[in-house]
mmCIF file of C-alpha atoms in Angstrom:
data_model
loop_
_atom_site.group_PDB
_atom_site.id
_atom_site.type_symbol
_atom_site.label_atom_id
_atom_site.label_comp_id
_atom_site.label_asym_id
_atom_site.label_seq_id
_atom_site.Cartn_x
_atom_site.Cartn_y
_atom_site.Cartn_z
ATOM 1 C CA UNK R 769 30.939 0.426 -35.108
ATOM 2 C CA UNK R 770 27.962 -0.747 -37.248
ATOM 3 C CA UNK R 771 26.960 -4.386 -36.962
ATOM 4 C CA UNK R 772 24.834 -6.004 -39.246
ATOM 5 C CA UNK R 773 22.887 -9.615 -38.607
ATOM 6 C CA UNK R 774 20.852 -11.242 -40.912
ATOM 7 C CA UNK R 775 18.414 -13.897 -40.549
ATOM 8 C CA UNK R 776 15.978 -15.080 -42.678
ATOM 9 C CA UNK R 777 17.445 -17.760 -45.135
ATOM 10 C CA UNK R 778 16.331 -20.847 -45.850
ATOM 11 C CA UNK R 779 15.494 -23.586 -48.847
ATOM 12 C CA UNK R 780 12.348 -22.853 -50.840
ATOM 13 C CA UNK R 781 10.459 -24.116 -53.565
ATOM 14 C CA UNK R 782 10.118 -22.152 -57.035
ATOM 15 C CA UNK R 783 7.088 -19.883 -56.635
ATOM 16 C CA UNK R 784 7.367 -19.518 -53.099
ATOM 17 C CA UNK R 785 8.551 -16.591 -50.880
ATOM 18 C CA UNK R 786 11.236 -16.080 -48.439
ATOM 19 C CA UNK R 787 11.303 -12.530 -45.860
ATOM 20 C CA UNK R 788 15.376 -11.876 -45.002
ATOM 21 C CA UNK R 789 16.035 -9.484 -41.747
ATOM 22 C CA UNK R 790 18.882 -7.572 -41.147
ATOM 23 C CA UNK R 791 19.115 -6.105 -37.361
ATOM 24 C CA UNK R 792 21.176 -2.917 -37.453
ATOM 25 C CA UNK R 793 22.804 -0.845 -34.495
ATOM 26 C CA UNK R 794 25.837 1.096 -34.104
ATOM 27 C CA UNK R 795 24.851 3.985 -36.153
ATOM 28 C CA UNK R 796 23.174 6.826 -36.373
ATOM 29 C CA UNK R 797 19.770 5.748 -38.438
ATOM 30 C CA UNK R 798 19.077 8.339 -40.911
ATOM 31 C CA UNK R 799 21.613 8.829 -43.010
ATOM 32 C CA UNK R 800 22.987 5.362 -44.826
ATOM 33 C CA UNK R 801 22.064 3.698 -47.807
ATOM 34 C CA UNK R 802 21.622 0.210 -46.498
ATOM 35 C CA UNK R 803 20.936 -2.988 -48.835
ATOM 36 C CA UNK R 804 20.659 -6.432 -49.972
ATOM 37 C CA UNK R 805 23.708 -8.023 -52.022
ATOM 38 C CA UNK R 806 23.925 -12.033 -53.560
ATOM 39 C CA UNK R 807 26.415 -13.645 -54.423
ATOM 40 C CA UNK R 808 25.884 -17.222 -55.970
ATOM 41 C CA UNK R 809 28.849 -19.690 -56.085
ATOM 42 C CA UNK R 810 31.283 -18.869 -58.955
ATOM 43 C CA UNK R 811 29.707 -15.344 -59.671
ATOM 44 C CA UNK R 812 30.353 -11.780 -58.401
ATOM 45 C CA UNK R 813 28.468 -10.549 -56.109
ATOM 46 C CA UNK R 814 25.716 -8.199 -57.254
ATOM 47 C CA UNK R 815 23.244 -5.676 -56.131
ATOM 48 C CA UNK R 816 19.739 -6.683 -55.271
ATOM 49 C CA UNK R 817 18.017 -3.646 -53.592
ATOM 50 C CA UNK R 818 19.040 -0.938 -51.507
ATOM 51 C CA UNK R 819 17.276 2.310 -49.896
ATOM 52 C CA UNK R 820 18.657 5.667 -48.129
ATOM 53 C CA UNK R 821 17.500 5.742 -44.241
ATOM 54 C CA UNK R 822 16.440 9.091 -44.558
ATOM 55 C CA UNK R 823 14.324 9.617 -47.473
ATOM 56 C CA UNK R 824 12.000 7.109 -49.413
ATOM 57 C CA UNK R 825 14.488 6.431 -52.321
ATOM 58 C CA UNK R 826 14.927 3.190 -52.974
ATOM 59 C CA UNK R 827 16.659 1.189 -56.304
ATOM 60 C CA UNK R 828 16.129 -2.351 -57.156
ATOM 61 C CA UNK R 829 17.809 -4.800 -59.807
ATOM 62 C CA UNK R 830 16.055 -5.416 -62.882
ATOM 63 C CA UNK R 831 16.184 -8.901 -62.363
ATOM 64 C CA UNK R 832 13.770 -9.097 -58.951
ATOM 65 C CA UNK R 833 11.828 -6.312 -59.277
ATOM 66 C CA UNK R 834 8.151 -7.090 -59.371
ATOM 67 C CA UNK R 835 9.262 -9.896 -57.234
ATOM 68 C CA UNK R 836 11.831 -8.099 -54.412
ATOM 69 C CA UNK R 837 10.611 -5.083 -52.240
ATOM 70 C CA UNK R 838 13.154 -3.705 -49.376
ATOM 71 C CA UNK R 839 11.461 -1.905 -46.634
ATOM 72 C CA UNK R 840 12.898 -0.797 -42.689
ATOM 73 C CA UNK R 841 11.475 -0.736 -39.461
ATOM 74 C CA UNK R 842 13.550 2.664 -38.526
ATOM 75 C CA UNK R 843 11.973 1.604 -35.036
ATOM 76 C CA UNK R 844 13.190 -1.392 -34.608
ATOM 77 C CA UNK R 845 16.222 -0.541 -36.636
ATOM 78 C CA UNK R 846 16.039 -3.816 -38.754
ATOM 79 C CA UNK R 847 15.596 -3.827 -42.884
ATOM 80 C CA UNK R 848 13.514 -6.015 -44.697
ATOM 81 C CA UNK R 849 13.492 -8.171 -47.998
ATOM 82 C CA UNK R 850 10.837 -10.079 -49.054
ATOM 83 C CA UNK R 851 10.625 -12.082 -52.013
ATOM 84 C CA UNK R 852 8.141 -13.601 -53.613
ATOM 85 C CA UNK R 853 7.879 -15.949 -56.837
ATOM 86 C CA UNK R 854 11.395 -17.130 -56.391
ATOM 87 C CA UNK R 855 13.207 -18.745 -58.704
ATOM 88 C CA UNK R 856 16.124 -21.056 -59.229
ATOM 89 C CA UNK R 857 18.399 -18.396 -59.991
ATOM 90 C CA UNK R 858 17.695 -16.277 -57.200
ATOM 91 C CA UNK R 859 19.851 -19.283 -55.027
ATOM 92 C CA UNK R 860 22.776 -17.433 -53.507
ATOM 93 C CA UNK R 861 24.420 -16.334 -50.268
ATOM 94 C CA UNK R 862 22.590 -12.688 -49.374
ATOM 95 C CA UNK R 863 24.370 -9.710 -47.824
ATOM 96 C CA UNK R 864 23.032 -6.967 -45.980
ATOM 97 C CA UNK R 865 25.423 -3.897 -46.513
ATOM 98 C CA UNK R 866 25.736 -0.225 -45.431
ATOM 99 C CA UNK R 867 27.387 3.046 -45.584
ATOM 100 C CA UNK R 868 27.164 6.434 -44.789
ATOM 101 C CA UNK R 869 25.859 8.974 -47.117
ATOM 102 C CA UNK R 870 24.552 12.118 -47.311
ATOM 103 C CA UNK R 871 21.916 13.881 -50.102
ATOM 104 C CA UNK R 872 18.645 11.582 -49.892
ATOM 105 C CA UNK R 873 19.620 8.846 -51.879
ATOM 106 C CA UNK R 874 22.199 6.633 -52.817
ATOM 107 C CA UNK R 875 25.118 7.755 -54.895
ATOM 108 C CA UNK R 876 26.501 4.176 -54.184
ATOM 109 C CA UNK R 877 23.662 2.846 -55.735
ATOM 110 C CA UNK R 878 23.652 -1.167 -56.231
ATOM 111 C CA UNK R 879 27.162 -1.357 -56.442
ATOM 112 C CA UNK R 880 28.663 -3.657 -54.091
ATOM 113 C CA UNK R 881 32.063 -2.191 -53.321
ATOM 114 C CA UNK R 882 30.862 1.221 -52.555
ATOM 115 C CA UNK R 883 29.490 -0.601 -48.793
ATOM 116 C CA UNK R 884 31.692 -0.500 -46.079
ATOM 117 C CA UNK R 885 29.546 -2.645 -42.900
ATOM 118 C CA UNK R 886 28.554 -6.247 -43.970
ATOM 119 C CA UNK R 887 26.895 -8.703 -42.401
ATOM 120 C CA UNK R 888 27.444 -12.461 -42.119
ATOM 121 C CA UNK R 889 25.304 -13.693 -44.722
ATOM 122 C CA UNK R 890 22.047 -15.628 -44.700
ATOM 123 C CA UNK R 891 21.992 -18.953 -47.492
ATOM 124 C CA UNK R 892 18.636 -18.784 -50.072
ATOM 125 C CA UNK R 893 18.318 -21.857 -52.161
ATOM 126 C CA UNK R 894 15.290 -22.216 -54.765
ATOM 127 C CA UNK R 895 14.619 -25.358 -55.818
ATOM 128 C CA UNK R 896 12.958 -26.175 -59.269
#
């Protein structure tokens, strides 16, 4: 069974920067697309970055990149995000999702209902 745990969250200033962790086990490591989600209150949640285990695609919204990079630690089996220059808008509840895939990249891409494993959330709130 794969459990995800994130940690990370927490209230921040506009302009400032914020690093989320999500500690993975359960699963074989090289062959899920594994990402962050948001979901702010009142909105659906959306895709913020994901990557495939087992190659070095990644994806990222138009809406953080420049300002969101996701990276792993395959060793320690725990995904990254850190952003930087946050903004009010970037206030939401993030995810940390998974699923298994096969072909090198992500045919699930940023859309949330194609992840099966989900963590328990971690809170970010920018303020202006």
């Amino acid at each position: 069974q794969v459990q995800l745990v994130e940690s990370g969250g927490g209230s921040v200033q506009a302009g400032g920067s914020l690093r989320l962790s999500c500690a993975a086990s359960g699963y074989t490591y090289d062959n899920y697309c594994m990402g962050w989600f948001r979901q702010a209150p009142g909105k659906e949640r959306e895709g913020v970055a994901v990557l495939y285990t087992g190659s070095t695609y990644t994806s990222t919204a138009g809406s953080v990149k420049g300002r969101f990079t996701i990276s792993r630690d395959n060793a320690e089996n725990t995904l990254y995000l850190q952003m930087n220059s946050l903004k009010p808008e970037d206030t939401a509840m993030y995810y940390c999702a998974a699923v298994e895939r096969s072909g090198g990249f992500c045919s699930s891409g940023l859309v949330w209902n194609q992840y099966l494993y989900w963590g328990q959330g971690t809170q970010v709130t920018v303020s202006s």
